């Protein structure tokens, strides 16, 4: 493990609070910090001295003057580096960020059927080695790594338990935290991907000014993270697919979970691809221009945008089902901000537009609701990996 993590651990609780405030709101003058914290200047000076001395907080420039001497501006030191890892079922992404979650390095690879846990961890290690070399970093400047991955999981033991739909076998009871800690020689903080993403959007992104935010990620399944009144809503086994398996049609199709008529049966990449392939077989001509077995969700989404009748019909229906389920969710939790993201949402304007419009029409307080919908949010495809860093830093300076 690196020693640099101790520089963060060894400061007082009060200093950690100031560090968190400056990280999220900096650069700030001391007067602005006093305004946020209600501290006296002498108290602030006493608290802030050790973190200025060890350069966790630095003077960055001179602020605006309201007359008299111009005040100094303080911000966090951006020479510290954090690694964010997003292991999903379609892809894995690794980012390097600074303390303010600016991405300084990014690599991504697709998860095909060869990516066992061992191969995935080895590839992540190689990406990190390359990144350190490319950016000419000192390993000692890397503080820790955050991991956002697929549930259900055991956070205490650092296990991925038994998620469905990984393309490779071997993703059951994986001690992923330990594997990554050994490979990267860094402390790892782990959470599910949707919680990671919603935290990034809440603290630094589209939900920054709000207390209630919901994040939906459409990949192979539908993953949901919720912050209500400033707190992550956590469930047993830290799963992220509770919404995906809400029943939208009590007499509906059989779901991979064993139940019937779940949202995921209609509105996920897997559902859309399966339906399209079934129905195109009944048509006399293949409108996509490649063998049916090779058609993927991107082909279908792009065909729908170009007006392909079958693709349009299937995406429209999938979005209406999700939009209706989203209206139910909004009725229950009343979010101020809804971020709709993930590979399917990002590639299909039709899916996004119909989803949020249906949700707006169908929620019961539609006439006076003022909900902000964002496609991709502020962090787009980086939300989970950057959010994994955001959660790790929060835990470090809590
Ligand atoms: Zn289900």
Coordinates of C-alpha atoms and ligand atoms in Angstrom, one line a residue:
X1 CA 0.0 0.0 0.0
X2 CA 1.2 3.5 -0.6
X3 CA 2.1 5.8 2.2
X4 CA 0.4 8.8 0.7
X5 CA -3.0 7.5 1.9
X6 CA -1.8 8.1 5.4
X7 CA -1.4 11.8 4.7
X8 CA -5.2 11.9 4.3
X9 CA -5.9 9.5 7.2
X10 CA -3.7 11.3 9.7
X11 CA -5.4 14.7 9.7
X12 CA -8.1 15.6 12.2
X13 CA -11.8 15.2 11.5
X14 CA -12.3 18.9 11.4
X15 CA -9.5 19.2 8.8
X16 CA -11.1 16.5 6.7
X17 CA -14.4 18.4 6.7
X18 CA -12.6 21.6 5.4
X19 CA -10.8 19.4 2.9
X20 CA -14.1 18.1 1.6
X21 CA -15.6 21.6 1.4
X22 CA -12.7 22.9 -0.6
X23 CA -12.6 19.8 -2.8
X24 CA -16.3 20.3 -3.8
X25 CA -16.4 24.1 -3.9
X26 CA -12.9 25.4 -4.3
X27 CA -11.1 27.6 -5.0
X28 CA -12.3 29.5 -2.0
X29 CA -11.2 32.4 0.1
X30 CA -11.0 32.0 3.9
X31 CA -14.0 34.3 4.1
X32 CA -16.0 32.0 1.9
X33 CA -15.0 29.0 4.0
X34 CA -16.0 30.8 7.1
X35 CA -19.4 31.5 5.5
X36 CA -20.0 27.9 4.7
X37 CA -18.7 26.5 8.1
X38 CA -19.8 29.3 10.5
X39 CA -16.3 29.0 12.2
X40 CA -14.3 31.8 13.7
X41 CA -11.2 32.8 11.7
X42 CA -8.8 31.8 14.6
X43 CA -10.5 28.3 14.7
X44 CA -10.3 28.0 10.9
X45 CA -6.6 29.0 10.9
X46 CA -5.8 26.4 13.6
X47 CA -7.7 23.6 11.7
X48 CA -6.4 24.5 8.2
X49 CA -2.7 24.9 9.2
X50 CA -1.7 21.2 9.1
X51 CA -3.4 20.6 5.8
X52 CA -1.7 23.7 4.3
X53 CA 1.7 22.5 5.9
X54 CA 1.5 19.1 4.3
X55 CA 0.2 20.6 1.0
X56 CA -3.2 18.9 0.8
X57 CA -4.6 22.4 0.4
X58 CA -2.6 25.0 -1.4
X59 CA -2.9 28.7 -2.2
X60 CA -3.7 28.9 -5.9
X61 CA -4.2 32.5 -6.8
X62 CA -5.4 35.8 -5.6
X63 CA -9.2 36.4 -5.5
X64 CA -11.4 39.4 -6.2
X65 CA -11.0 42.3 -3.8
X66 CA -13.9 44.2 -2.4
X67 CA -11.5 47.0 -1.5
X68 CA -8.2 46.7 0.3
X69 CA -5.8 43.8 0.0
X70 CA -6.9 41.0 -2.3
X71 CA -7.7 37.8 -0.5
X72 CA -5.8 34.5 -1.2
X73 CA -7.7 31.6 -2.8
X74 CA -7.3 28.1 -1.5
X75 CA -7.9 24.8 -3.4
X76 CA -7.0 21.2 -3.0
X77 CA -3.6 20.0 -4.3
X78 CA -4.3 18.3 -7.7
X79 CA -1.0 16.4 -7.7
X80 CA -2.6 13.5 -5.9
X81 CA -3.9 10.8 -8.2
X82 CA -6.8 8.4 -7.8
X83 CA -7.8 5.4 -9.9
X84 CA -11.4 4.7 -10.7
X85 CA -12.5 1.3 -12.1
X86 CA -15.8 0.4 -13.7
X87 CA -16.3 -3.3 -14.3
X88 CA -19.5 -3.8 -16.1
X89 CA -20.9 -6.6 -18.2
X90 CA -20.4 -4.9 -21.6
X91 CA -17.1 -3.0 -20.9
X92 CA -14.5 -2.2 -18.3
X93 CA -13.2 1.3 -17.9
X94 CA -10.2 2.7 -15.9
X95 CA -9.7 6.4 -15.2
X96 CA -7.1 8.3 -13.4
X97 CA -8.4 11.5 -11.7
X98 CA -7.2 14.3 -9.5
X99 CA -8.8 15.2 -6.1
X100 CA -11.5 17.2 -7.9
X101 CA -12.4 14.3 -10.1
X102 CA -11.0 15.7 -13.3
X103 CA -10.1 12.8 -15.6
X104 CA -6.4 12.8 -16.6
X105 CA -6.2 9.3 -18.2
X106 CA -8.8 6.9 -19.5
X107 CA -8.9 3.5 -21.1
X108 CA -11.8 1.2 -21.9
X109 CA -12.1 -2.3 -23.3
X110 CA -15.1 -4.5 -24.2
X111 CA -15.9 -7.5 -22.1
X112 CA -16.3 -10.5 -24.4
X113 CA -16.7 -14.1 -23.4
X114 CA -13.0 -14.5 -22.7
X115 CA -12.9 -11.9 -19.9
X116 CA -12.8 -14.0 -16.7
X117 CA -12.2 -12.2 -13.4
X118 CA -8.5 -13.1 -13.7
X119 CA -8.1 -11.8 -17.2
X120 CA -10.0 -8.6 -16.4
X121 CA -7.8 -7.8 -13.4
X122 CA -4.6 -8.5 -15.4
X123 CA -5.8 -6.1 -18.1
X124 CA -6.7 -3.4 -15.5
X125 CA -3.2 -3.8 -14.0
X126 CA -1.6 -3.4 -17.4
X127 CA -3.7 -0.3 -18.2
X128 CA -2.6 1.2 -14.8
X129 CA 1.1 0.5 -15.6
X130 CA 0.8 2.1 -19.0
X131 CA -1.0 5.1 -17.5
X132 CA 1.6 5.7 -14.9
X133 CA 4.3 5.5 -17.6
X134 CA 2.4 7.7 -20.1
X135 CA 1.7 10.5 -17.6
X136 CA 5.2 10.1 -16.0
X137 CA 3.6 9.7 -12.6
X138 CA 5.3 8.5 -9.4
X139 CA 3.5 5.5 -8.1
X140 CA 3.8 7.1 -4.6
X141 CA 1.4 9.9 -5.7
X142 CA -1.4 7.5 -6.3
X143 CA -3.6 7.5 -3.2
X144 CA -6.1 4.7 -3.7
X145 CA -8.5 3.1 -6.1
X146 CA -12.3 3.0 -6.2
X147 CA -14.2 0.2 -7.9
X148 CA -17.8 0.4 -9.1
X149 CA -19.1 -2.9 -10.3
X150 CA -22.1 -5.2 -10.8
X151 CA -24.2 -6.4 -7.8
X152 CA -25.3 -8.4 -5.9
X153 CA -22.2 -8.0 -3.8
X154 CA -20.9 -8.3 -0.3
X155 CA -19.2 -5.0 0.5
X156 CA -17.7 -6.1 3.8
X157 CA -15.9 -9.1 2.2
X158 CA -15.3 -7.3 -1.1
X159 CA -17.1 -10.0 -3.1
X160 CA -19.1 -9.9 -6.3
X161 CA -21.7 -12.6 -5.4
X162 CA -23.7 -14.0 -8.3
X163 CA -24.6 -11.5 -11.0
X164 CA -26.4 -12.7 -14.1
X165 CA -25.4 -12.0 -17.7
X166 CA -21.6 -11.7 -17.6
X167 CA -20.5 -13.1 -20.9
X168 CA -17.6 -15.1 -19.4
X169 CA -18.1 -17.8 -16.8
X170 CA -16.3 -17.5 -13.4
X171 CA -18.1 -14.4 -12.1
X172 CA -19.6 -16.0 -9.1
X173 CA -18.3 -15.3 -5.6
X174 CA -15.3 -13.3 -6.9
X175 CA -13.0 -11.8 -4.3
X176 CA -12.6 -8.8 -6.6
X177 CA -11.4 -6.3 -4.0
X178 CA -8.6 -8.6 -2.8
X179 CA -7.6 -9.4 -6.4
X180 CA -7.4 -5.8 -7.4
X181 CA -5.6 -4.8 -4.1
X182 CA -2.9 -7.4 -4.8
X183 CA -2.6 -6.5 -8.5
X184 CA -2.4 -2.7 -8.1
X185 CA -0.8 -2.6 -4.6
X186 CA -3.4 0.0 -3.6
X187 CA -6.2 0.1 -1.1
X188 CA -9.5 -0.4 -2.9
X189 CA -12.9 1.0 -2.0
X190 CA -15.8 -0.8 -3.6
X191 CA -19.4 -0.1 -4.3
X192 CA -22.0 -1.0 -6.9
X193 CA -21.7 0.9 -10.2
X194 CA -25.1 2.7 -9.9
X195 CA -24.3 4.0 -6.4
X196 CA -20.9 5.2 -7.7
X197 CA -22.4 7.0 -10.6
X198 CA -25.2 8.7 -8.6
X199 CA -22.6 9.9 -6.1
X200 CA -20.5 11.5 -8.8
X201 CA -23.6 13.3 -10.3
X202 CA -24.8 14.3 -6.8
X203 CA -21.5 15.7 -5.5
X204 CA -19.9 17.1 -8.7
X205 CA -22.4 16.8 -11.6
X206 CA -26.0 17.3 -12.7
X207 CA -27.4 16.9 -9.2
X208 CA -24.9 19.2 -7.4
X209 CA -27.5 21.8 -6.3
X210 CA -30.1 19.1 -5.2
X211 CA -30.7 16.6 -2.5
X212 CA -32.8 14.0 -4.4
X213 CA -31.4 12.4 -7.5
X214 CA -31.9 9.2 -9.4
X215 CA -29.5 7.6 -11.9
X216 CA -30.5 4.9 -14.4
X217 CA -27.9 3.0 -16.4
X218 CA -29.1 1.0 -19.4
X219 CA -26.5 -1.7 -20.3
X220 CA -27.1 -5.4 -20.4
X221 CA -29.6 -4.8 -17.6
X222 CA -31.0 -1.7 -15.9
X223 CA -29.0 -0.4 -12.9
X224 CA -30.4 2.2 -10.6
X225 CA -28.8 4.4 -7.9
X226 CA -30.8 6.7 -5.7
X227 CA -29.9 9.6 -3.4
X228 CA -32.7 10.7 -1.2
X229 CA -32.4 13.7 1.0
X230 CA -28.6 13.5 0.6
X231 CA -28.2 9.8 1.4
X232 CA -27.6 6.8 -0.8
X233 CA -30.5 4.4 -0.5
X234 CA -28.9 1.0 0.2
X235 CA -30.6 -2.4 -0.1
X236 CA -29.8 -5.9 1.0
X237 CA -26.7 -7.3 -0.9
X238 CA -26.1 -3.9 -2.4
X239 CA -28.0 -4.9 -5.5
X240 CA -28.7 -2.2 -8.1
X241 CA -31.4 -3.9 -10.1
X242 CA -34.4 -3.6 -7.8
X243 CA -36.1 -1.2 -10.2
X244 CA -35.2 -3.5 -13.2
X245 CA -37.3 -6.3 -11.6
X246 CA -40.4 -4.2 -10.7
X247 CA -43.4 -5.8 -12.3
X248 CA -44.8 -3.7 -15.1
X249 CA -47.1 -6.4 -16.6
X250 CA -48.4 -8.9 -14.0
X251 CA -49.2 -11.4 -16.8
X252 CA -46.1 -10.5 -18.8
X253 CA -43.0 -12.3 -20.2
X254 CA -40.8 -14.6 -18.1
X255 CA -37.8 -12.7 -16.7
X256 CA -34.2 -14.1 -16.1
X257 CA -35.0 -13.5 -12.3
X258 CA -37.8 -16.1 -12.5
X259 CA -40.6 -13.6 -12.1
X260 CA -42.9 -12.3 -14.9
X261 CA -43.3 -9.0 -16.6
X262 CA -40.3 -7.1 -15.1
X263 CA -39.2 -3.8 -16.6
X264 CA -36.0 -5.4 -17.7
X265 CA -38.0 -7.9 -19.9
X266 CA -39.0 -5.0 -22.1
X267 CA -36.6 -2.1 -21.9
X268 CA -33.0 -3.5 -21.7
X269 CA -30.4 -4.0 -24.4
X270 CA -31.0 -7.8 -24.1
X271 CA -34.8 -7.4 -24.5
X272 CA -34.6 -5.1 -27.5
X273 CA -32.0 -7.3 -29.3
X274 CA -34.0 -10.5 -28.6
X275 CA -37.3 -9.0 -29.8
X276 CA -35.8 -7.5 -32.9
X277 CA -34.1 -10.7 -33.9
X278 CA -37.3 -12.7 -33.4
X279 CA -39.4 -10.3 -35.5
X280 CA -36.9 -9.7 -38.3
X281 CA -36.9 -13.5 -39.0
X282 CA -40.6 -13.1 -40.0
X283 CA -39.9 -10.3 -42.4
X284 CA -39.0 -11.2 -46.0
X285 CA -35.9 -8.9 -46.1
X286 CA -33.2 -8.1 -43.6
X287 CA -33.2 -4.3 -43.4
X288 CA -30.0 -4.0 -41.3
X289 CA -27.6 -5.5 -43.9
X290 CA -25.7 -8.0 -41.8
X291 CA -26.4 -11.5 -40.7
X292 CA -29.1 -11.7 -38.1
X293 CA -26.9 -13.3 -35.5
X294 CA -24.4 -10.4 -35.8
X295 CA -27.0 -7.6 -35.2
X296 CA -26.5 -5.7 -31.9
X297 CA -28.3 -3.0 -30.1
X298 CA -26.3 -0.2 -31.8
X299 CA -27.5 -1.4 -35.2
X300 CA -31.1 -1.5 -34.0
X301 CA -30.9 2.0 -32.4
X302 CA -29.3 3.5 -35.5
X303 CA -31.8 1.9 -37.8
X304 CA -34.6 3.3 -35.7
X305 CA -33.2 6.8 -35.9
X306 CA -33.1 6.4 -39.7
X307 CA -36.8 5.4 -39.7
X308 CA -36.5 1.6 -40.1
X309 CA -40.1 0.5 -39.2
X310 CA -39.4 -2.6 -37.1
X311 CA -36.5 -1.0 -35.2
X312 CA -38.6 2.1 -34.5
X313 CA -41.5 0.1 -33.3
X314 CA -39.4 -2.0 -30.9
X315 CA -37.4 1.0 -29.4
X316 CA -40.7 3.0 -29.1
X317 CA -42.4 0.2 -27.1
X318 CA -39.3 -0.4 -24.9
X319 CA -39.1 3.3 -24.1
X320 CA -42.9 3.6 -23.3
X321 CA -42.6 0.7 -20.9
X322 CA -39.6 2.2 -19.2
X323 CA -41.2 5.7 -19.1
X324 CA -44.3 4.2 -17.4
X325 CA -42.2 2.4 -14.8
X326 CA -40.2 5.6 -14.3
X327 CA -43.4 7.5 -13.6
X328 CA -44.2 4.9 -10.9
X329 CA -40.7 5.4 -9.5
X330 CA -41.1 9.2 -9.5
X331 CA -44.4 8.9 -7.7
X332 CA -42.7 6.9 -5.0
X333 CA -39.4 8.8 -4.5
X334 CA -40.0 12.2 -5.9
X335 CA -36.5 12.9 -7.3
X336 CA -35.6 16.5 -8.4
X337 CA -33.1 15.2 -10.9
X338 CA -33.2 12.1 -13.1
X339 CA -30.1 11.1 -15.0
X340 CA -30.7 8.6 -17.8
X341 CA -27.5 7.0 -19.0
X342 CA -25.7 3.8 -20.1
X343 CA -24.9 2.5 -23.5
X344 CA -28.5 2.1 -24.8
X345 CA -29.6 5.6 -23.6
X346 CA -26.5 7.3 -25.1
X347 CA -26.9 5.7 -28.5
X348 CA -30.6 6.2 -29.0
X349 CA -32.2 9.7 -28.9
X350 CA -35.5 8.0 -29.6
X351 CA -35.3 5.9 -26.5
X352 CA -34.3 8.8 -24.3
X353 CA -36.9 11.3 -25.7
X354 CA -39.9 8.8 -25.5
X355 CA -38.7 7.6 -22.0
X356 CA -38.7 10.9 -20.3
X357 CA -41.7 12.3 -22.1
X358 CA -43.8 9.2 -21.1
X359 CA -42.5 9.5 -17.5
X360 CA -43.5 13.2 -17.4
X361 CA -47.0 12.5 -18.8
X362 CA -47.6 9.5 -16.5
X363 CA -46.5 10.7 -13.1
X364 CA -49.5 11.7 -11.0
X365 CA -48.3 15.2 -10.1
X366 CA -47.3 15.9 -13.7
X367 CA -48.9 19.3 -13.7
X368 CA -46.8 20.8 -11.0
X369 CA -43.7 18.6 -11.1
X370 CA -40.5 20.3 -12.0
X371 CA -38.1 17.4 -12.6
X372 CA -34.8 17.9 -14.5
X373 CA -34.0 15.1 -16.9
X374 CA -30.5 14.7 -18.2
X375 CA -29.2 12.4 -20.9
X376 CA -26.0 10.9 -19.6
X377 CA -25.7 13.5 -16.8
X378 CA -22.6 15.6 -16.4
X379 CA -20.1 12.6 -16.4
X380 CA -21.6 10.6 -19.3
X381 CA -19.8 7.3 -19.8
X382 CA -17.3 8.2 -17.1
X383 CA -19.9 8.4 -14.3
X384 CA -19.3 4.9 -12.7
X385 CA -15.5 5.0 -12.8
X386 CA -15.3 8.7 -11.6
X387 CA -18.0 8.0 -9.1
X388 CA -16.0 5.1 -7.7
X389 CA -13.3 7.6 -6.9
X390 CA -15.8 10.0 -5.5
X391 CA -17.1 7.4 -3.0
X392 CA -13.5 6.3 -2.1
X393 CA -12.6 9.9 -1.3
X394 CA -15.7 10.4 0.7
X395 CA -14.9 7.3 2.8
X396 CA -11.3 8.4 3.2
X397 CA -12.2 11.9 4.5
X398 CA -15.3 10.9 6.4
Ligands
LIG1 ZN1 -37.0 -9.9 -13.3

